[in-house]
mmCIF file of C-alpha atoms in Angstrom:
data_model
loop_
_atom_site.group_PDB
_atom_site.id
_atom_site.type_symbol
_atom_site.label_atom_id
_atom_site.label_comp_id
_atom_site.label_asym_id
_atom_site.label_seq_id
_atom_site.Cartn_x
_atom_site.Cartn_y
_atom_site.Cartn_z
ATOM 1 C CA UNK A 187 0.000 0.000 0.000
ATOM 2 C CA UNK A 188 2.637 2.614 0.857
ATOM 3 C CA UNK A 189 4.350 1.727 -2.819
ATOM 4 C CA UNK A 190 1.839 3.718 -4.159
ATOM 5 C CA UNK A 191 1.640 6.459 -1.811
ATOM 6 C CA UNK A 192 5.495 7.204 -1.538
ATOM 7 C CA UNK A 193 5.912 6.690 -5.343
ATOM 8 C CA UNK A 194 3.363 9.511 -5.758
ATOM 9 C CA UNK A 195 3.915 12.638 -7.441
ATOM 10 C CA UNK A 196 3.854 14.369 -3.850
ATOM 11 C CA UNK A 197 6.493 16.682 -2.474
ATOM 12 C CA UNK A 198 9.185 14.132 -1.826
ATOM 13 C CA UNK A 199 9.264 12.834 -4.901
ATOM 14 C CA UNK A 200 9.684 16.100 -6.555
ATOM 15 C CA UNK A 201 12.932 15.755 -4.736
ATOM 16 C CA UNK A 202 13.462 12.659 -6.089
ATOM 17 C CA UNK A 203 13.140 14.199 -9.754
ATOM 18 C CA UNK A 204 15.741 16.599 -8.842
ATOM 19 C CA UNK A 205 18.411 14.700 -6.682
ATOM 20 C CA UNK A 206 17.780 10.892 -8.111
ATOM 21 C CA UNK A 207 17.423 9.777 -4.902
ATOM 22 C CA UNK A 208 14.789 10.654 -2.119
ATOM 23 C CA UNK A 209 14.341 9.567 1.983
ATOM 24 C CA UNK A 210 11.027 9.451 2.929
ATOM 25 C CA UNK A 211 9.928 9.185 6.158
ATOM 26 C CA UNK A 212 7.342 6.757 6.947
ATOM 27 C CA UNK A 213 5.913 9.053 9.745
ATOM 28 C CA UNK A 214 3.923 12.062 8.701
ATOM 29 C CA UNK A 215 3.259 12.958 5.674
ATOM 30 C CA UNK A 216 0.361 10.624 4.800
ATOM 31 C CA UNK A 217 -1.088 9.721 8.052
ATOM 32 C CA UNK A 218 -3.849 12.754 7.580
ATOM 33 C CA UNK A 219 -5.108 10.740 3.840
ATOM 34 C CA UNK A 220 -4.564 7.803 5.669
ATOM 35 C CA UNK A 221 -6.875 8.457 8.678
ATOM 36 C CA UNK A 222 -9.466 9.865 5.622
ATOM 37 C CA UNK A 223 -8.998 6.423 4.058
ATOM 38 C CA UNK A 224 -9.387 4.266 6.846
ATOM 39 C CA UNK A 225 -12.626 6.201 7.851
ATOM 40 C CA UNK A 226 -13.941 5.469 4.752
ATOM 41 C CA UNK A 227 -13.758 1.722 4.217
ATOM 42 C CA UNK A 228 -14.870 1.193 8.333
ATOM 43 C CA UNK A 229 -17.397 3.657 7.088
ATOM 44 C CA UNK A 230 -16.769 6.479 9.587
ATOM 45 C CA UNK A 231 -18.583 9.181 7.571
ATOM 46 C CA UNK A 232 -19.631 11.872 10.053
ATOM 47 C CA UNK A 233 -15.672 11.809 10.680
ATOM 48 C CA UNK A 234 -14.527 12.041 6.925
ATOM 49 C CA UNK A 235 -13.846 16.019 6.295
ATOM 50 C CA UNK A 236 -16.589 17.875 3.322
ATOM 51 C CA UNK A 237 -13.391 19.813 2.264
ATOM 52 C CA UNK A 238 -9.949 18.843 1.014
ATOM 53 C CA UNK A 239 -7.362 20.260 -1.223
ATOM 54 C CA UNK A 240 -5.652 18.977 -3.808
ATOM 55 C CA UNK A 241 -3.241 17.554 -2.487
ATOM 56 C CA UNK A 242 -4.707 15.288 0.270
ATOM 57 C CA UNK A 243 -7.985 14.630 -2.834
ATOM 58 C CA UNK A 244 -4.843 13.200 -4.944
ATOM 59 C CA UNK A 245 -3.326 11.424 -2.053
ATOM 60 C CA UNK A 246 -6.903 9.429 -1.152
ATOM 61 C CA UNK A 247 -6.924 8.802 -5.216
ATOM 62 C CA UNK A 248 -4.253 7.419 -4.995
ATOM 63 C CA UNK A 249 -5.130 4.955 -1.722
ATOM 64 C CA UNK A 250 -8.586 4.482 -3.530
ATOM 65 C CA UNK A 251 -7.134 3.577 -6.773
ATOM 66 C CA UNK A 252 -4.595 0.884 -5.281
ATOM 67 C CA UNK A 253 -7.751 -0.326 -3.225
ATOM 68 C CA UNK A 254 -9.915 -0.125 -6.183
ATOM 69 C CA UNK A 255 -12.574 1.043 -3.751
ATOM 70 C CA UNK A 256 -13.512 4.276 -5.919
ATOM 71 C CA UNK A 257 -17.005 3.267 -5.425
ATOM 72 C CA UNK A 258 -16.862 3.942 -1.705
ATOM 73 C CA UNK A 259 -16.717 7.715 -1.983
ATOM 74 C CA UNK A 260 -18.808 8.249 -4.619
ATOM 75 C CA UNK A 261 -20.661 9.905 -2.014
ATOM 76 C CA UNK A 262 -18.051 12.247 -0.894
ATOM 77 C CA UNK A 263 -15.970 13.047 -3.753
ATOM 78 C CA UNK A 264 -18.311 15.263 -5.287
ATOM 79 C CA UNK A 265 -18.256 17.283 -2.303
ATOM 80 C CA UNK A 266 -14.612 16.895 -2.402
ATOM 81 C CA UNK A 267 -14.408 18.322 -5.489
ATOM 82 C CA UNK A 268 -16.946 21.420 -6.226
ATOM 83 C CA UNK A 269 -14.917 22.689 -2.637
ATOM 84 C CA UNK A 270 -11.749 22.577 -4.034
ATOM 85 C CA UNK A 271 -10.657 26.124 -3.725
ATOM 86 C CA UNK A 272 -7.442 25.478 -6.147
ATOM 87 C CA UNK A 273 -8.356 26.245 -9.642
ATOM 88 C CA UNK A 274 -6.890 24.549 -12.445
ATOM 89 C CA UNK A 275 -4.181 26.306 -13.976
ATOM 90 C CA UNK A 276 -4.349 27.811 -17.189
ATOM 91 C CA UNK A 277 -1.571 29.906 -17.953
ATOM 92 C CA UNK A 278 1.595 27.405 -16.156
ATOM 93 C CA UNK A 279 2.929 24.014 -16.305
ATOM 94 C CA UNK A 280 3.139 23.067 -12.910
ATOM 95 C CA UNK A 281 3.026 20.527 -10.284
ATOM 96 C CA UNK A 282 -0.549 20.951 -9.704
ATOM 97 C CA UNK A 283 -1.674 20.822 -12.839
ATOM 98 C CA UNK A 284 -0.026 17.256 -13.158
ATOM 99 C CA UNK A 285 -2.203 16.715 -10.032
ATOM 100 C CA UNK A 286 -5.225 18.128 -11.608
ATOM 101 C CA UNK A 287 -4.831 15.809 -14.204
ATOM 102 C CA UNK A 288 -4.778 12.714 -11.897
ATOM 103 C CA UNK A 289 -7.241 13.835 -9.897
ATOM 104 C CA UNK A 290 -9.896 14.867 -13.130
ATOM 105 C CA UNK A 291 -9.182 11.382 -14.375
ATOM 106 C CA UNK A 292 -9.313 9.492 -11.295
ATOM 107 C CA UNK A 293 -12.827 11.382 -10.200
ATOM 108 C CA UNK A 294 -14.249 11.008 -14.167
ATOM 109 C CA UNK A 295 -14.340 14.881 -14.661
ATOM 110 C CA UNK A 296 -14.452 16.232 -18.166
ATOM 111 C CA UNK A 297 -14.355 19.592 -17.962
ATOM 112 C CA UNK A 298 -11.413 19.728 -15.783
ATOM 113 C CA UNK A 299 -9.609 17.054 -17.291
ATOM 114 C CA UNK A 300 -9.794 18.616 -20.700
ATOM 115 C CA UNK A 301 -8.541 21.950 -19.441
ATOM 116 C CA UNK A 302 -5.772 20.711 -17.517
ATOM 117 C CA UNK A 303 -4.734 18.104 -20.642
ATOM 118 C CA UNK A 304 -4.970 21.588 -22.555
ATOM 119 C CA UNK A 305 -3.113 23.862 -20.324
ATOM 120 C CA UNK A 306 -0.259 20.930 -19.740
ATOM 121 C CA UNK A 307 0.065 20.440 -23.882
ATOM 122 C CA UNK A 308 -0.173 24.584 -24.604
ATOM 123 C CA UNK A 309 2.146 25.425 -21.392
ATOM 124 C CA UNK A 310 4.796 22.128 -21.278
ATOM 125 C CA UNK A 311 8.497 22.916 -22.478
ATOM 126 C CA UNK A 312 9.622 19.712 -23.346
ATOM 127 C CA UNK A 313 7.313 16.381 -22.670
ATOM 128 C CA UNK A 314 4.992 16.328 -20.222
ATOM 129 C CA UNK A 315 6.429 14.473 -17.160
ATOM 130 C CA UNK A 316 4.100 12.624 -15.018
ATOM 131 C CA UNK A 317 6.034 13.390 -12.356
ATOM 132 C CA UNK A 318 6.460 9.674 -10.723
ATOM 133 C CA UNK A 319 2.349 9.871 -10.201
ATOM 134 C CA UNK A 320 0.739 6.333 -9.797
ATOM 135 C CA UNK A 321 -1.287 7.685 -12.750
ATOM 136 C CA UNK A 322 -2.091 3.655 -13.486
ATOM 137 C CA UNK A 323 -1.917 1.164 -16.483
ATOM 138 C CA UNK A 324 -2.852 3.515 -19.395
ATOM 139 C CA UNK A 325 -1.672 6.777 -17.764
ATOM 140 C CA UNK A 326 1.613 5.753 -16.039
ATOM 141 C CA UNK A 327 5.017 5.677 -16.842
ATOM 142 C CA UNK A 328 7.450 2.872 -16.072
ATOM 143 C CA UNK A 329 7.836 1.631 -12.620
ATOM 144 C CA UNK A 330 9.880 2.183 -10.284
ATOM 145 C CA UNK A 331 11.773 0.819 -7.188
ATOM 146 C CA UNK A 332 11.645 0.841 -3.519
ATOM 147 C CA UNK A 333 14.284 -0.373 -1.397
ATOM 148 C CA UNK A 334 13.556 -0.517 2.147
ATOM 149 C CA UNK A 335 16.393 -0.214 4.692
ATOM 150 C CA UNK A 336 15.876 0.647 8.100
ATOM 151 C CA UNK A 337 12.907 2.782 9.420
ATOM 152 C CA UNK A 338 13.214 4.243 5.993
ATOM 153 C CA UNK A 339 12.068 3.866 2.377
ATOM 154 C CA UNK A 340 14.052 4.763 -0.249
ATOM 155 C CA UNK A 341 12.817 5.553 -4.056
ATOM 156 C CA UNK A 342 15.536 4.715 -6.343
ATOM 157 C CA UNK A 343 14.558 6.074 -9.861
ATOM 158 C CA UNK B 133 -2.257 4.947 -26.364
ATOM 159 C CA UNK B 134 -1.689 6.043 -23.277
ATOM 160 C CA UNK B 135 -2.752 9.516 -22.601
ATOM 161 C CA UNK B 136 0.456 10.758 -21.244
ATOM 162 C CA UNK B 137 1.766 9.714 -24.452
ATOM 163 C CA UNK B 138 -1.187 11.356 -26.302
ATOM 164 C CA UNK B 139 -0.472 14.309 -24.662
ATOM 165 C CA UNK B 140 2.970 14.515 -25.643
ATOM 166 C CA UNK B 141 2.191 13.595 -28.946
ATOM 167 C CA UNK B 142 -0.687 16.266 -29.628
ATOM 168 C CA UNK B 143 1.851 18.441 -28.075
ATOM 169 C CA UNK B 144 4.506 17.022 -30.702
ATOM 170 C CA UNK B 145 2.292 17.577 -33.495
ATOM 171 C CA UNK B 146 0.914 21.084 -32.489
ATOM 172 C CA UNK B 147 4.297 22.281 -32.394
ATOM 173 C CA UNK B 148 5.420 21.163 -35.289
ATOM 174 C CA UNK B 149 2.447 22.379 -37.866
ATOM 175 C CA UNK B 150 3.976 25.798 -36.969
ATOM 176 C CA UNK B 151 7.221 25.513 -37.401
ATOM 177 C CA UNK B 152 6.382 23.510 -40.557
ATOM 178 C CA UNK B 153 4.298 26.678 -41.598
ATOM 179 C CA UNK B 154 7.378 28.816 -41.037
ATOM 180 C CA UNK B 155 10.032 26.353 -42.743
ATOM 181 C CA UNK B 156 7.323 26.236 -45.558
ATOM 182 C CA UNK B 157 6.531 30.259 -45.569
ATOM 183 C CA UNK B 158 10.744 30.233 -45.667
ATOM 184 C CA UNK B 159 11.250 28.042 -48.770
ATOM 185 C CA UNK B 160 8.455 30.032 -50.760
ATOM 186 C CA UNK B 161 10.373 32.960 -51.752
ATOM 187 C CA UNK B 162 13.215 31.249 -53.015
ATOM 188 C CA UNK B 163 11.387 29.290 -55.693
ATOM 189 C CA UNK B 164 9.778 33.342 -56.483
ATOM 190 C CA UNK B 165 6.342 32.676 -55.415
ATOM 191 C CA UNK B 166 6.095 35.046 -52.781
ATOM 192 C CA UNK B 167 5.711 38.870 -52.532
ATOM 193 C CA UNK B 168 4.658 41.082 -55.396
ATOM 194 C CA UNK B 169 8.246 41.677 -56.451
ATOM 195 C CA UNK B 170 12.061 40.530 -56.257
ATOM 196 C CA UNK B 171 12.560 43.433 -53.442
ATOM 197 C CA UNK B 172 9.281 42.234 -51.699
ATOM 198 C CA UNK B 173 9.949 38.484 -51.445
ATOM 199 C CA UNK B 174 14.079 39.425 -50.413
ATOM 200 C CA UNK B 175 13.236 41.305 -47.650
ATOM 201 C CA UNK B 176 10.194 39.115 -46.635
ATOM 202 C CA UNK B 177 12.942 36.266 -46.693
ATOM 203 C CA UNK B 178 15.622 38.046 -44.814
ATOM 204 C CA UNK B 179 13.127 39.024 -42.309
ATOM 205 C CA UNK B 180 11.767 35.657 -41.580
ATOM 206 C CA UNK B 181 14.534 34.002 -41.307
ATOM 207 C CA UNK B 182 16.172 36.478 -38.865
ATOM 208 C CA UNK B 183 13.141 35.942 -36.638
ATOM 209 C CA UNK B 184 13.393 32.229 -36.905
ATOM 210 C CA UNK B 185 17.129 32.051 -36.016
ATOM 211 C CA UNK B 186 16.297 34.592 -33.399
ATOM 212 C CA UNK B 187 14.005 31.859 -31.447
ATOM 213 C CA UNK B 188 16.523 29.104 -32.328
ATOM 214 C CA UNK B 189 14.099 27.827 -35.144
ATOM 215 C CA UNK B 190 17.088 28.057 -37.655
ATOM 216 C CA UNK B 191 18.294 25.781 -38.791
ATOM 217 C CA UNK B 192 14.775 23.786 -39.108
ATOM 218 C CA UNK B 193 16.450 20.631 -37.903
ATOM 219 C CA UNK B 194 16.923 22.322 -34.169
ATOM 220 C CA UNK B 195 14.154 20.862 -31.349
ATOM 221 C CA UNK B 196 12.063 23.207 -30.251
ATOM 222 C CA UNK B 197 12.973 23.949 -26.518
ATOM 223 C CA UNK B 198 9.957 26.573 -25.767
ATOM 224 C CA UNK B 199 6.169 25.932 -24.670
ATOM 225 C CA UNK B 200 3.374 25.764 -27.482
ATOM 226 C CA UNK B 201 2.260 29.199 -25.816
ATOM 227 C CA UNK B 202 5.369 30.606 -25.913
ATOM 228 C CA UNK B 203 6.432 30.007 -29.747
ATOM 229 C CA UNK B 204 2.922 31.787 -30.619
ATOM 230 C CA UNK B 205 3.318 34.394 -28.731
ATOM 231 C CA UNK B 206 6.751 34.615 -30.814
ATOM 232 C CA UNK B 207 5.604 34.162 -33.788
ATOM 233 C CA UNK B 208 2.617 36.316 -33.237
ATOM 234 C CA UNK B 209 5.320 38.811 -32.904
ATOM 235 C CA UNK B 210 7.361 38.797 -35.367
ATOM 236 C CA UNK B 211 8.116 42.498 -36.788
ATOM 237 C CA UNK B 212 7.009 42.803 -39.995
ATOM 238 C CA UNK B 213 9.731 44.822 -41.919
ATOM 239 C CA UNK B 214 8.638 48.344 -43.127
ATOM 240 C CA UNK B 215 10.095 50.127 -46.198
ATOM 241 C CA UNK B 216 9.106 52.504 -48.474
ATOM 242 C CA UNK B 217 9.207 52.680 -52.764
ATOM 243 C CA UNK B 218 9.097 55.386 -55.035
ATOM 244 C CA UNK B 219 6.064 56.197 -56.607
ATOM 245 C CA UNK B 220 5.353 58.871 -59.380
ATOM 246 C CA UNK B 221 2.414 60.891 -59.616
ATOM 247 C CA UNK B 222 1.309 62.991 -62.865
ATOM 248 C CA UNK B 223 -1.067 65.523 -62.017
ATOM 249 C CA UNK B 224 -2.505 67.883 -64.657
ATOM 250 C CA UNK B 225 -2.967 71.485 -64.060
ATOM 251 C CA UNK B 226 -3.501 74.809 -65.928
ATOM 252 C CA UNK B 227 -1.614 77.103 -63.689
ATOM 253 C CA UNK B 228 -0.627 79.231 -66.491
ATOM 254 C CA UNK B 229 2.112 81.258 -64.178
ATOM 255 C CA UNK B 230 4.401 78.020 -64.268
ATOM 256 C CA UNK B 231 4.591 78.102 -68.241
ATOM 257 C CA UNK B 232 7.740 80.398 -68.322
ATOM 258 C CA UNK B 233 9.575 76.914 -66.556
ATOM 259 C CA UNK B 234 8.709 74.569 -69.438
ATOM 260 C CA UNK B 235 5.530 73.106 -68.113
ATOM 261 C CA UNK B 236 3.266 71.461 -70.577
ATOM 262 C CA UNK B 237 -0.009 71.108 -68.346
ATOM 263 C CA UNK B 238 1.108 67.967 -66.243
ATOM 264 C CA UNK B 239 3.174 68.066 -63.138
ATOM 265 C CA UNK B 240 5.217 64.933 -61.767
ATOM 266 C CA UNK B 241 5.721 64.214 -58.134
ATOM 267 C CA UNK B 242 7.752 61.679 -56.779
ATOM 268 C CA UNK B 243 6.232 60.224 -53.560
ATOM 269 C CA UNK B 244 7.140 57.964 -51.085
ATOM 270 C CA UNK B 245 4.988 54.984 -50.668
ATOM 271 C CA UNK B 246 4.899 52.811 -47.691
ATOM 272 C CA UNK B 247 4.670 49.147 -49.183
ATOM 273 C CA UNK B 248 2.281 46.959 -48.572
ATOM 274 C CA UNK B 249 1.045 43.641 -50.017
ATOM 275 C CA UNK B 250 -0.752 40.853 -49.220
ATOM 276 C CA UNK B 251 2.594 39.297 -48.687
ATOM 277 C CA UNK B 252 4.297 42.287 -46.709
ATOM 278 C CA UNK B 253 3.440 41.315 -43.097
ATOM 279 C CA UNK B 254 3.311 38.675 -41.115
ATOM 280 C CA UNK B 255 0.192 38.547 -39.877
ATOM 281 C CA UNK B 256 -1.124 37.978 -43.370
ATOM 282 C CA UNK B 257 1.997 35.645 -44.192
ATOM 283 C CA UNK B 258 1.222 33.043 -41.298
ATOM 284 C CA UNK B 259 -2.047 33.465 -40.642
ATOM 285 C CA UNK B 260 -4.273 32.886 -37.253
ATOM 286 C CA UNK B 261 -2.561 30.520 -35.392
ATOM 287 C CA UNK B 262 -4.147 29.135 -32.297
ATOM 288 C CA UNK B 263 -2.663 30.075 -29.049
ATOM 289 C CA UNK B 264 -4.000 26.809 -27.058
ATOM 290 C CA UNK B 265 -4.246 23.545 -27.652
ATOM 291 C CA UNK B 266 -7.628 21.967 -27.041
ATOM 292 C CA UNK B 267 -7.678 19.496 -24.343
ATOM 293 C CA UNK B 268 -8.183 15.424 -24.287
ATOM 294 C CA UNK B 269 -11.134 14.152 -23.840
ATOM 295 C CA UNK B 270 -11.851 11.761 -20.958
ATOM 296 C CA UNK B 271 -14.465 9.667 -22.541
ATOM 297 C CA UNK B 272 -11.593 8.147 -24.988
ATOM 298 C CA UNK B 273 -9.749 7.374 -21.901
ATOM 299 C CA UNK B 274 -11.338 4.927 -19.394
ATOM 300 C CA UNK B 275 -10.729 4.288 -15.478
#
C-alpha cells in the first residue's frame, strides 16, 4: 500500500526528480489521507472532512485507486471536489496541474480534465512528465523501485 | 495509447504544424512565389529568417525547446519589416504662371509609398494561429 503512496507525485518525490534519490519518512506525511482512508472503508462518515485540497484529494486517489474502492466515496468526492478552492491552472505548467490531471481522471471529470490536458500540452516545455504519479496502467510511466532499509524507504529512480 | 503519451504527442504535433508553416513560408520565396516583387519576397525572406534564427528555429532541424504558448506568442510577434518605394504621380494642371519653366499642363511628383502587399506582413503571411491547444477528452480514456 505505501508503494503507491510514496511513489506519488507528492512533495518528496519532486525531490526525487531533482536529486535521483529521495528519503522518505514513513511518519507524517500521509497519516492525515490515511486516517481519511481508513474512515472510509470502516465507514466512519460523520468523521470524513466535506473539504480537502488537492493535495490530500490526490493522495486518497491514490489509496482508492490501489484499493480499487472508488465506489466507496462516490458519495463524498463530489463534495470533495466542487470545494476545491485550487483552480486549475491555465496559464503554467506546474506541479498541480499534473495533479489536476490525476485527480480529473481518477474522479471522471471532463471539464477539468480537458482543461488541464490543454493547459499541460499549450504550457509544457519539453514532454509532459508525469512526475512519478501512480497515474495507473494507461496513464503511467514505467515503474519504479523501492528499497527498504531501516525505518526508511528509499525511491531509487 | 496512453494519454500521457497522447499528450505529448498532440503536443509534438501542435508544435510542429507551426514551425512547418514557417520552414514552408521560408522556402516560398526562393522558388519566387512570394511577394509582389524581387525586393518584396528578399526582404520578406531576410526578415523571416532572422526571426526564426532569433528563437533558435534556424536551422529547421533544431528541437524546439519553448512551450506551445510561448512560440505563438513569438511568432505572433514577429516584426514585420517596413520600407518605403518610389512612386510617381502625374497631375494635370492649368496654372498658367508656371509656363515660363517649361511646363506642358502635367506636373510629376515623386512620392514615397509605404509598401504593402498581401505578402508584406506577417500577420497575413502566417495566418491565425491558435494560441491553445484543445484538451483530451476523458471519454476516450477509461478508469
Amino acid at each position: 500500500m505505501f508503494k503507491k503512496i510514496l511513489t506519488g507525485g507528492f512533495e518528496e518525490s519532486v525531490a526525487l526528480l531533482e536529486t535521483g534519490s529521495v528519503e522518505i519518512s514513513m511518519e507524517g506525511w500521509d497519516v492525515e489521507a490515511l486516517l481519511i482512508f481508513i474512515k472510509i472503508i470502516h465507514c466512519r462518515h460523520s468523521d470524513i472532512p466535506r473539504k480537502l485540497n488537492l493535495e490530500m484529494l490526490a493522495k486518497i486517489a491514490v489509496l482508492l485507486d490501489y484499493h480499487e474502492c472508488k465506489e466507496a466515496v462516490r458519495f463524498f468526492s463530489d463534495a470533495w471536489i466542487s470545494s476545491l478552492e485550487e483552480k486549475v491552472p491555465n496559464s503554467t505548467y506546474s506541479r498541480e496541474l499534473i495533479l489536476w490531471i490525476w485527480v480529473s481522471w481518477f474522479f471522471r471529470l471532463p471539464s477539468h480534465f480537458g482543461e488541464a490536458t490543454s493547459t499541460a500540452m499549450s504550457w509544457s516545455i519539453g514532454k509532459v512528465d508525469n512526475l512519478g504519479l501512480p497515474i495507473p496502467g494507461k496513464v503511467i510511466g514505467k515503474p519504479r523501485q523501492i528499497f527498504t532499509t531501516g525505518k526508511h524507504l528509499i525511491w531509487n529512480s | 495509447m496512453e494519454f500521457i503519451e497522447a499528450i505529448n504527442n498532440r503536443r509534438h504535433q501542435a508544435v510542429s504544424q507551426v514551425t512547418d508553416l514557417l520552414n514552408m513560408r521560408l522556402q516560398t520565396p526562393l522558388s519566387g512565389n512570394l511577394g509582389c516583387s524581387f525586393e518584396c519576397s528578399s526582404i520578406m525572406y531576410g526578415a523571416l529568417a532572422k526571426h526564426m534564427h532569433s528563437i533558435g528555429l534556424l536551422p529547421a532541424t533544431a528541437s524546439v525547446r519553448m512551450s506551445y504558448t510561448d512560440l505563438i506568442q513569438r511568432v505572433s510577434s514577429f516584426k514585420s519589416p517596413e520600407w518605403y518605394h518610389k512612386l510617381q504621380v502625374a497631375k494635370q494642371s492649368d496654372d498658367s504662371s508656371l509656363k515660363h519653366y517649361g511646363y506642358n499642363g502635367t506636373l510629376y511628383f515623386e512620392i514615397q509609398m509605404h509598401h504593402y502587399c498581401t505578402k508584406s506582413t506577417f500577420l497575413l503571411l502566417l495566418g491565425s494561429l491558435n494560441t491553445a491547444i484543445g484538451g483530451l477528452s476523458l471519454d476516450y480514456y477509461s478508469s
